[in-house]
mmCIF file of C-alpha atoms in Angstrom:
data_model
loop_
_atom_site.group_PDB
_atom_site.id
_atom_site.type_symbol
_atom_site.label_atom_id
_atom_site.label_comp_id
_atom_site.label_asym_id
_atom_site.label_seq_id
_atom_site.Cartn_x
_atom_site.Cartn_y
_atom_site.Cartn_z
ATOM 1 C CA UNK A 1 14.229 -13.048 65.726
ATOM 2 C CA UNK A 2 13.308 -11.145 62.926
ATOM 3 C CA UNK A 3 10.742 -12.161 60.418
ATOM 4 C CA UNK A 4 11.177 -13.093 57.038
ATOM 5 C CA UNK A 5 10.359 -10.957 54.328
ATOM 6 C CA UNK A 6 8.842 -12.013 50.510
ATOM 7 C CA UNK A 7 11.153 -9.917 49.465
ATOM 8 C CA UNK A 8 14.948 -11.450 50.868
ATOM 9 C CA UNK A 9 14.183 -14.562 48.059
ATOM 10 C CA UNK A 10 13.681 -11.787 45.526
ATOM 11 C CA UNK A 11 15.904 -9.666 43.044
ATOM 12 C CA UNK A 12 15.628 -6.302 45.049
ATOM 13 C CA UNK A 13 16.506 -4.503 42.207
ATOM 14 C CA UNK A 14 13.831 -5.540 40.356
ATOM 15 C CA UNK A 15 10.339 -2.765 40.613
ATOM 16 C CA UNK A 16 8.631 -3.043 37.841
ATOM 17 C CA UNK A 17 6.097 -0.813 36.278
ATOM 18 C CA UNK A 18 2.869 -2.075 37.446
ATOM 19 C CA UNK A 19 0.803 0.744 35.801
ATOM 20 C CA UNK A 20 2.783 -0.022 32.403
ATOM 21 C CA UNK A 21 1.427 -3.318 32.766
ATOM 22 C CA UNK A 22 -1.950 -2.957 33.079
ATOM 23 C CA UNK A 23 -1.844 -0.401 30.374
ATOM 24 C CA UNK A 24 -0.754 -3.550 28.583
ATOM 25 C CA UNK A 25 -3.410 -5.680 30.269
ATOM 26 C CA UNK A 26 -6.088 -3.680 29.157
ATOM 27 C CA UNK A 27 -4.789 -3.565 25.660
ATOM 28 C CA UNK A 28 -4.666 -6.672 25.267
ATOM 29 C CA UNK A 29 -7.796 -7.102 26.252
ATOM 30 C CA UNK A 30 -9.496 -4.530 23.576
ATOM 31 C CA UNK A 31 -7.481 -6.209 21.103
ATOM 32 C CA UNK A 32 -9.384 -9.685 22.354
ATOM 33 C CA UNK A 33 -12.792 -8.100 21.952
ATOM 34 C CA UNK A 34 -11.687 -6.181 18.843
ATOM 35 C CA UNK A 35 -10.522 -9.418 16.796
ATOM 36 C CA UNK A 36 -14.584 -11.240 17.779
ATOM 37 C CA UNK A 37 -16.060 -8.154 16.207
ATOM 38 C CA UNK A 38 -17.710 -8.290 13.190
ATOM 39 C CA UNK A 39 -16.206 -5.782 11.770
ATOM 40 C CA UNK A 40 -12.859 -6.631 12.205
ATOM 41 C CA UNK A 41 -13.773 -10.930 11.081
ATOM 42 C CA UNK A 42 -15.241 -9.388 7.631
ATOM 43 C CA UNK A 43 -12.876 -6.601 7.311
ATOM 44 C CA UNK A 44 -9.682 -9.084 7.223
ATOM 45 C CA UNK A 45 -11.936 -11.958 6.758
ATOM 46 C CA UNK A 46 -10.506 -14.339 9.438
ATOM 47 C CA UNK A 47 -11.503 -17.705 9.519
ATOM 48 C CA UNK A 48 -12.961 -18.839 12.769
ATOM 49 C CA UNK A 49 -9.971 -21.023 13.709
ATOM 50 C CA UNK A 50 -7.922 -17.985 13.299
ATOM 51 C CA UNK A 51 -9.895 -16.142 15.286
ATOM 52 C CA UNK A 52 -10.011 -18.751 18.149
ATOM 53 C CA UNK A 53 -6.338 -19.264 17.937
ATOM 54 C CA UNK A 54 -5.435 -15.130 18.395
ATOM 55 C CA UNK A 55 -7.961 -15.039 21.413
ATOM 56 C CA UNK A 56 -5.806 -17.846 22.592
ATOM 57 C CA UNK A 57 -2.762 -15.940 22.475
ATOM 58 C CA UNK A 58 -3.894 -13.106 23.844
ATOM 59 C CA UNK A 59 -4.982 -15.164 27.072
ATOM 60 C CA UNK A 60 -1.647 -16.444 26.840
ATOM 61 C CA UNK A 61 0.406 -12.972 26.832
ATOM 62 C CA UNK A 62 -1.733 -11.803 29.543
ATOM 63 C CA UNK A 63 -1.272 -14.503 31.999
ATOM 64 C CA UNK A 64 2.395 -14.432 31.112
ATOM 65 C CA UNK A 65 2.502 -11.081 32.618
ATOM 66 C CA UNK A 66 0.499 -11.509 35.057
ATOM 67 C CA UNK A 67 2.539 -14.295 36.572
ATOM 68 C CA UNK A 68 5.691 -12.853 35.553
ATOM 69 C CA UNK A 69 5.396 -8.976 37.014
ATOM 70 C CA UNK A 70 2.319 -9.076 39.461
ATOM 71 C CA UNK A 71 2.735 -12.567 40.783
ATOM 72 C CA UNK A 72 6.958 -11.834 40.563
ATOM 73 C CA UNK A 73 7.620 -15.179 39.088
ATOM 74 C CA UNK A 74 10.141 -13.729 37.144
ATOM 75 C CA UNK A 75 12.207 -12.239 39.803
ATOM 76 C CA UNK A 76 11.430 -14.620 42.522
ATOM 77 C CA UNK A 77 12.863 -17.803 43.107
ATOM 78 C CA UNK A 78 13.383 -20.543 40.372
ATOM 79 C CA UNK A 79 11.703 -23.133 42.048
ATOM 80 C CA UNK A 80 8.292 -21.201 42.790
ATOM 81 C CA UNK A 81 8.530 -21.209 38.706
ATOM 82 C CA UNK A 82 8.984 -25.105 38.949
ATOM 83 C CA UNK A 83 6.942 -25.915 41.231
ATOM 84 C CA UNK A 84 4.118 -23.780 39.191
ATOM 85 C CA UNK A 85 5.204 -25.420 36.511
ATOM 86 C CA UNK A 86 4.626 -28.837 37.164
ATOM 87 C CA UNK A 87 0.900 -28.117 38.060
ATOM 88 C CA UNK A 88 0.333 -25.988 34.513
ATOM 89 C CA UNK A 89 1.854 -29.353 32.773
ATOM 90 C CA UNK A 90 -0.215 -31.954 35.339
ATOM 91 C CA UNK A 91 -3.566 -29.479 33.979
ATOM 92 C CA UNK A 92 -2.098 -29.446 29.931
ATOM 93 C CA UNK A 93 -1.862 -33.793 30.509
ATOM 94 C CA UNK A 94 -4.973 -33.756 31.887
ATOM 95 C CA UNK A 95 -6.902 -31.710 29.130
ATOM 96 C CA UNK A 96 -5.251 -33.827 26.725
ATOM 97 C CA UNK A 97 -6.211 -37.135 28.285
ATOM 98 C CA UNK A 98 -9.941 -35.772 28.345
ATOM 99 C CA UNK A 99 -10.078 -34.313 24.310
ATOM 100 C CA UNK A 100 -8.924 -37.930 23.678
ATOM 101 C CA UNK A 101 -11.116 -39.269 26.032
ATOM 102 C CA UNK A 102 -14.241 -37.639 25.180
ATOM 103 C CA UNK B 1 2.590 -9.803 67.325
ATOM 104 C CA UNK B 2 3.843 -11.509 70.032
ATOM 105 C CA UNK B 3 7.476 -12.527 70.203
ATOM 106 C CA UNK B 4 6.976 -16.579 70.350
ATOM 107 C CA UNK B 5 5.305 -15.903 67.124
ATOM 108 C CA UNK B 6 7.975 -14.073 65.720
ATOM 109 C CA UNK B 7 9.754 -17.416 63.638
ATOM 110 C CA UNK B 8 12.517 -17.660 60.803
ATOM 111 C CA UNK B 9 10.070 -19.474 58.191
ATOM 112 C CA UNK B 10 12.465 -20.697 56.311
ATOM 113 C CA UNK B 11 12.926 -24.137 54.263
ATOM 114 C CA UNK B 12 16.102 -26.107 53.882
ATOM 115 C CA UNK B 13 16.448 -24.351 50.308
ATOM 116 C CA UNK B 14 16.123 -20.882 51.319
ATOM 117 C CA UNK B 15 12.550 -20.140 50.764
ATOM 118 C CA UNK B 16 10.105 -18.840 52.878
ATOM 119 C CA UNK B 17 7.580 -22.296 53.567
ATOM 120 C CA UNK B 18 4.693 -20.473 53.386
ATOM 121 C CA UNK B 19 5.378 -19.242 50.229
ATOM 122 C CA UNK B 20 6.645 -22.134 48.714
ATOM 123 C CA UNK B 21 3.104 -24.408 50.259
ATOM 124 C CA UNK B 22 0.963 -21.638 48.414
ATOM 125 C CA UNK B 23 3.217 -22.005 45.025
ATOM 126 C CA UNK B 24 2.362 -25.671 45.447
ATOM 127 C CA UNK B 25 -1.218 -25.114 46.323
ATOM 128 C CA UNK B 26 -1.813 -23.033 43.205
ATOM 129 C CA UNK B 27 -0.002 -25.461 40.885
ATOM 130 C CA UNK B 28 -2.965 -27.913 42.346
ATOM 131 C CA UNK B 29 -5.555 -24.654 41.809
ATOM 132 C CA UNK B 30 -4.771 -25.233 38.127
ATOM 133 C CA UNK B 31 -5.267 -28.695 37.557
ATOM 134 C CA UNK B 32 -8.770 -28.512 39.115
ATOM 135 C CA UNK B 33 -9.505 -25.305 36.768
ATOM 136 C CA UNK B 34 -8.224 -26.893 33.745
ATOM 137 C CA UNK B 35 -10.268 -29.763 34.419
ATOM 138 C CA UNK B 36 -13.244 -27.452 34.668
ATOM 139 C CA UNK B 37 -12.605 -25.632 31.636
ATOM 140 C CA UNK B 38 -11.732 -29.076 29.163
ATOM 141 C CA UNK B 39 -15.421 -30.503 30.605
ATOM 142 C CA UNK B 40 -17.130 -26.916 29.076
ATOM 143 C CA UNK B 41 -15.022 -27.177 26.374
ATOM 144 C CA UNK B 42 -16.146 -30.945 25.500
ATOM 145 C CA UNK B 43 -19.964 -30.173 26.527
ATOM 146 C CA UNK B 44 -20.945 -26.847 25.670
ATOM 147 C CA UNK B 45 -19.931 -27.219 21.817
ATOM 148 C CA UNK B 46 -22.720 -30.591 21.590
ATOM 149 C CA UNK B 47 -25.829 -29.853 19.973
ATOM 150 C CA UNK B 48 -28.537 -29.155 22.831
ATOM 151 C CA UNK B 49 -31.837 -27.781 23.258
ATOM 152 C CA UNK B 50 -32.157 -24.170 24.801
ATOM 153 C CA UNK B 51 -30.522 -20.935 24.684
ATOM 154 C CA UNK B 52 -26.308 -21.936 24.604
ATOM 155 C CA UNK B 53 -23.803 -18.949 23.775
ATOM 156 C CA UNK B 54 -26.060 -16.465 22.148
ATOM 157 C CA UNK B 55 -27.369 -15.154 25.597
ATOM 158 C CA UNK B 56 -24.218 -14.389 27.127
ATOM 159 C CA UNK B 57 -23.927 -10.863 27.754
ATOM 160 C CA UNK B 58 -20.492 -10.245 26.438
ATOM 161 C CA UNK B 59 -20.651 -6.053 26.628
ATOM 162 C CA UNK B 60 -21.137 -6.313 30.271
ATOM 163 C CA UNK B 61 -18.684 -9.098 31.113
ATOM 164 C CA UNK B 62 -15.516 -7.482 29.395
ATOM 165 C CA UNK B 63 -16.410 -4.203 31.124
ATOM 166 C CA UNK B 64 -16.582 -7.183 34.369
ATOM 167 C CA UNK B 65 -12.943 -8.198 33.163
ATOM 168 C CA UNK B 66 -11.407 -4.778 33.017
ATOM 169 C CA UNK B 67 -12.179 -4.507 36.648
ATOM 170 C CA UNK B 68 -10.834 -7.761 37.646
ATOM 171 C CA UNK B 69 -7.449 -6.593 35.489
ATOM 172 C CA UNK B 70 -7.107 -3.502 37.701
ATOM 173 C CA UNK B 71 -8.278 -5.147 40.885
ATOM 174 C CA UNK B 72 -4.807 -6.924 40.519
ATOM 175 C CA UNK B 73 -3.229 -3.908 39.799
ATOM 176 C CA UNK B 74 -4.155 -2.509 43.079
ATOM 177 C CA UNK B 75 -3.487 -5.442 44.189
ATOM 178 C CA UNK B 76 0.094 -5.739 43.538
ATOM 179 C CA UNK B 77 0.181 -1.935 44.403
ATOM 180 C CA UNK B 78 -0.751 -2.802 47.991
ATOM 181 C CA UNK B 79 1.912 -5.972 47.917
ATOM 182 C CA UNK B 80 4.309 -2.672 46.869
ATOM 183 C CA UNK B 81 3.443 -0.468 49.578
ATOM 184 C CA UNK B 82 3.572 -3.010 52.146
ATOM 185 C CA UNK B 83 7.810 -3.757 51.242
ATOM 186 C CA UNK B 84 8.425 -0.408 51.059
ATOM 187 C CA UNK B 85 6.622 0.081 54.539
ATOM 188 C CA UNK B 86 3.806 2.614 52.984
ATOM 189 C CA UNK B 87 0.723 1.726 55.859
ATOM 190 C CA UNK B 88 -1.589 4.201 54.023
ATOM 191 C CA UNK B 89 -0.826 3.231 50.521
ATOM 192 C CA UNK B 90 -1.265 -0.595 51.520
ATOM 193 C CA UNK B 91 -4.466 -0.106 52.969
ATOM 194 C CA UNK B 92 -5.705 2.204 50.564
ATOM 195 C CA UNK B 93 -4.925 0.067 47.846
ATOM 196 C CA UNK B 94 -6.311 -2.871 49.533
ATOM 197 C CA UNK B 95 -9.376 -1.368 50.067
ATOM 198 C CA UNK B 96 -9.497 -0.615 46.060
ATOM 199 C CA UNK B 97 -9.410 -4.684 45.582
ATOM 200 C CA UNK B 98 -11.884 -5.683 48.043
ATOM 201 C CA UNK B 99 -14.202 -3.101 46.508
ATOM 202 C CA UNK B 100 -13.637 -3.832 43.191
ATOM 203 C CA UNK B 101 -13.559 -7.520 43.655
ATOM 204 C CA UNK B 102 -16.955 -7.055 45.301
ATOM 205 C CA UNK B 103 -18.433 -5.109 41.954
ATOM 206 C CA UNK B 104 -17.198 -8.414 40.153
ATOM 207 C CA UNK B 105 -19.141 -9.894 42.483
ATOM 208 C CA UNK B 106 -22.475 -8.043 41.848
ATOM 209 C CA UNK B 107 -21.870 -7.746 37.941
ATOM 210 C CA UNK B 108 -21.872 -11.270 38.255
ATOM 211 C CA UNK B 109 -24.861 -12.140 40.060
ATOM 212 C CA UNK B 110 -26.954 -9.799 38.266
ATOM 213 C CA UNK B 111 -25.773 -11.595 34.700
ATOM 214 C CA UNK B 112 -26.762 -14.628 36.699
ATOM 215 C CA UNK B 113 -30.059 -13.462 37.077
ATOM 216 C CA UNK B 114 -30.533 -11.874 33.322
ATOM 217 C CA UNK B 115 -29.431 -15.404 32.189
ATOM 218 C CA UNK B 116 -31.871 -17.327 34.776
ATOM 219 C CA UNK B 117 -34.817 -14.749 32.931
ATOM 220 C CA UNK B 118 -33.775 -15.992 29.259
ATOM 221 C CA UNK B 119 -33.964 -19.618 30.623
ATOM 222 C CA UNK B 120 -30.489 -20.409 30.846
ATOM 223 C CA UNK B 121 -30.266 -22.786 34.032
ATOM 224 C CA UNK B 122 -27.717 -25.193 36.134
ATOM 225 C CA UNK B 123 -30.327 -28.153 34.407
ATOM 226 C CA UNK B 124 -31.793 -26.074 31.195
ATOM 227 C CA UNK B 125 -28.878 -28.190 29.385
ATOM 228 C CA UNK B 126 -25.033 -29.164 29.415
ATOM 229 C CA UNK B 127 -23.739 -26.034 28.334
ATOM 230 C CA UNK B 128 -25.894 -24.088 31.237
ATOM 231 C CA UNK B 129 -24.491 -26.901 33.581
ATOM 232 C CA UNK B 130 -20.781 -26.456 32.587
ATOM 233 C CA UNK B 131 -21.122 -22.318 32.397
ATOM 234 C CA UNK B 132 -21.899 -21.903 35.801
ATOM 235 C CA UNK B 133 -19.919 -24.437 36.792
ATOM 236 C CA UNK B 134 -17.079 -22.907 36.006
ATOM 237 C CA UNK B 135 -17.977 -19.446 36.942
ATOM 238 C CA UNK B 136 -19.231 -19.912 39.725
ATOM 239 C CA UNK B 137 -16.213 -21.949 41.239
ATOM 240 C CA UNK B 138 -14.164 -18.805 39.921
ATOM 241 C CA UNK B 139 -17.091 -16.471 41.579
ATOM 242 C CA UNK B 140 -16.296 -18.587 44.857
ATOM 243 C CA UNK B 141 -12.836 -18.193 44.464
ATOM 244 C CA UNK B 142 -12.819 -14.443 44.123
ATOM 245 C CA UNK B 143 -15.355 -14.434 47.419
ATOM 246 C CA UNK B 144 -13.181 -16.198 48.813
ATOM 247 C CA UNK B 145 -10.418 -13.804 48.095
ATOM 248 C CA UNK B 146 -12.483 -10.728 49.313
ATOM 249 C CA UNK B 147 -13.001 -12.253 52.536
ATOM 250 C CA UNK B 148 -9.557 -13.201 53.001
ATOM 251 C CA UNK B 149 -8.823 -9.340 51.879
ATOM 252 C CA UNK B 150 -10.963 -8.135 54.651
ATOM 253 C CA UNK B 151 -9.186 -9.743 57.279
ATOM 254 C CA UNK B 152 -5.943 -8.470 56.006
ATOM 255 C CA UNK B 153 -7.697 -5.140 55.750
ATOM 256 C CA UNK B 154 -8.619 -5.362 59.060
ATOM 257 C CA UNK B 155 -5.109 -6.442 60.814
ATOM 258 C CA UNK B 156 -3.343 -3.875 58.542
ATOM 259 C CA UNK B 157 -4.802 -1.509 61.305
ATOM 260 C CA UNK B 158 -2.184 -2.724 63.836
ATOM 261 C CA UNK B 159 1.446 -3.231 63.003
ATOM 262 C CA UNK B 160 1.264 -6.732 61.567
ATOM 263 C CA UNK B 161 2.400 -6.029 58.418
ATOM 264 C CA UNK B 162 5.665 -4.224 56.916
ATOM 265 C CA UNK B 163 8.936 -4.691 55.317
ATOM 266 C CA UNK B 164 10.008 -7.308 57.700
ATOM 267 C CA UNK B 165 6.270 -9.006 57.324
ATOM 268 C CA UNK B 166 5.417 -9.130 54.198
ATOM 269 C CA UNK B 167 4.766 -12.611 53.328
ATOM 270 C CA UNK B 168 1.131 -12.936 54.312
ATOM 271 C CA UNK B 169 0.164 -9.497 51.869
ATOM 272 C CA UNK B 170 2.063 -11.686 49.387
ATOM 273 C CA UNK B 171 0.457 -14.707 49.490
ATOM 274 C CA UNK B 172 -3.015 -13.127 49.621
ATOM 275 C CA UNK B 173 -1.678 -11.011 46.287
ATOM 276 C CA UNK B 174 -0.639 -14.626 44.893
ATOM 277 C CA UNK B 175 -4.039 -15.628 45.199
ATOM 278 C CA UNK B 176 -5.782 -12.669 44.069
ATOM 279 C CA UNK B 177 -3.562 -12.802 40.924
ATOM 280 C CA UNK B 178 -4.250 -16.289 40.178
ATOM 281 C CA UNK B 179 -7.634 -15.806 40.524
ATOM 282 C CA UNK B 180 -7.526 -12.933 37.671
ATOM 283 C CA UNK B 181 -5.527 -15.449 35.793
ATOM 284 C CA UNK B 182 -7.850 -17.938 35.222
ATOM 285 C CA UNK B 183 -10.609 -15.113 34.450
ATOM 286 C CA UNK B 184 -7.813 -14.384 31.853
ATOM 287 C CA UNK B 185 -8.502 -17.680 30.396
ATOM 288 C CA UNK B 186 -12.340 -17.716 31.289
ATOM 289 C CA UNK B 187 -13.498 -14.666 29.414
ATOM 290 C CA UNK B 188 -12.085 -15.692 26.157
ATOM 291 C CA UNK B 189 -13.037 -19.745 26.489
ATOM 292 C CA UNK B 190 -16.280 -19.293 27.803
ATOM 293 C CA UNK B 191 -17.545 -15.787 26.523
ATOM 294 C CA UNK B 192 -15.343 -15.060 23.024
ATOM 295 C CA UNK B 193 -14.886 -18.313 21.640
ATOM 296 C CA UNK B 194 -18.187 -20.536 20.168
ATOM 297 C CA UNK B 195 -16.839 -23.767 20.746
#
């Protein structure tokens, strides 16, 4: 019998451009240590909070490729995204309970 | 392999079970991260005695990051080369990750040590407690991950893996990319950001 590959619950079509996205990656990561320097916070004379919340996002549009292209969430199965899912909104409820908490 | 071993691993949906038990085990992975992170979030930003923030070397861990960014790229590269049957690019690639996973390693022991000479300790005070906390369950992790890399390193030398078997290079990428993801979220919450 043969053995299963990752691959048969996949798009096959799908090969994306894993250089591309670290390119992006990396980008994204200069622009994360760009927006902290001083420069840049007394240039355009960001507040703190604005500051905080961009870092944020960043984080956030790197993990979203991450998971998306290297971890092939988005051509894999629906319900490894579900199942993920459910754990990212389990840790979001948790957080929440513990800022109110604490 | 030997033929007994040789088993459909398939679920009643379709999936491979493996695959799906690691999605599940990850989803768990980042409940007890986020729980990690909201404690330094809540402690380290309380006024404390000792060095906090300032002594973080931030230079040195972004250069740290970059290489934990490609790491998954080579990662994933190996995944690739293991579908399209490539043994040479797959262990090549491999090799890559366990080496660069192991230079996170070191760049992160030696800031360990810097911060241990400027006094920042596991008891100096709750945002020392928290920081290495959390790092150093994400340093485990990516141990972890380089010893689980060797042994796939290892048995890539015989003909257990290819495009009919590539579920275990998978999974090990899955974990080695969700190990970079919560650095993704470290770096900036624990380094960038003065809470």
């Amino acid at each position: 019998m043969a053995k299963h590959s990752a691959t048969e619950t996949s798009k096959h079509g799908a090969h994306p451009n894993y250089w591309l996205i670290g390119i992006v990656l990396a980008i994204l990561t200069v622009l994360e240590l760009t927006v902290t320097s001083n420069w840049f916070v007394t240039t355009f004379n960001l507040s703190q909070a604005l500051t905080d919340f961009l870092l944020l996002a960043f984080a956030v549009g790197k993990a979203l490729f991450v998971v998306g292209y290297y971890m092939h969430l988005k051509f894999d199965s629906r319900i490894f995204t579900v199942m993920f899912s459910i754990g990212i909104l389990f840790a979001l409820l948790l957080s929440t309970t513990f800022v109110l908490l604490f | 392999m030997s033929a007994h071993t040789q088993m459909e691993h398939h679920t009643t949906l379709g999936l491979d079970h493996r695959k799906l038990g690691f999605w599940v085990f990850l989803a768990s992975e980042c409940v007890f991260f986020m729980s990690l992170i909201i404690t330094f979030i809540i402690y380290s930003g309380r006024p404390q005695e000792g060095p906090t923030h300032e002594v973080l070397n931030i230079p040195l861990t972004a250069f740290n990051t970059f290489v934990l960014l490609t790491s998954s790229l080579s990662m994933v590269l190996a995944v690739d080369a293991t579908r399209r049957g490539d043994k040479r690019q797959m262990q090549l690639w491999l090799l890559a990750t366990i080496l660069m996973g192991s230079f996170f390693i070191g760049v992160q022991i030696f800031e360990y040590r810097e911060l241990m000479h400027e006094g920042l300790t596991l008891t100096s005070n709750l945002f020392g407690m928290t920081f290495y906390l959390l790092t150093g369950f994400h340093g485990a992790h990516v141990t972890f991950g380089i010893l689980w890399l060797l042994v796939v390193f290892i048995k890539s030398f015989g003909d257990t893996f290819g495009p009919q078997n590539d579920v275990p290079v998978d999974i090990m990428g899955l974990y080695w990319h969700f190990v970079d993801l919560v650095w993704v979220f470290l770096f900036p919450i624990v380094y960038l950001i003065k809470w």
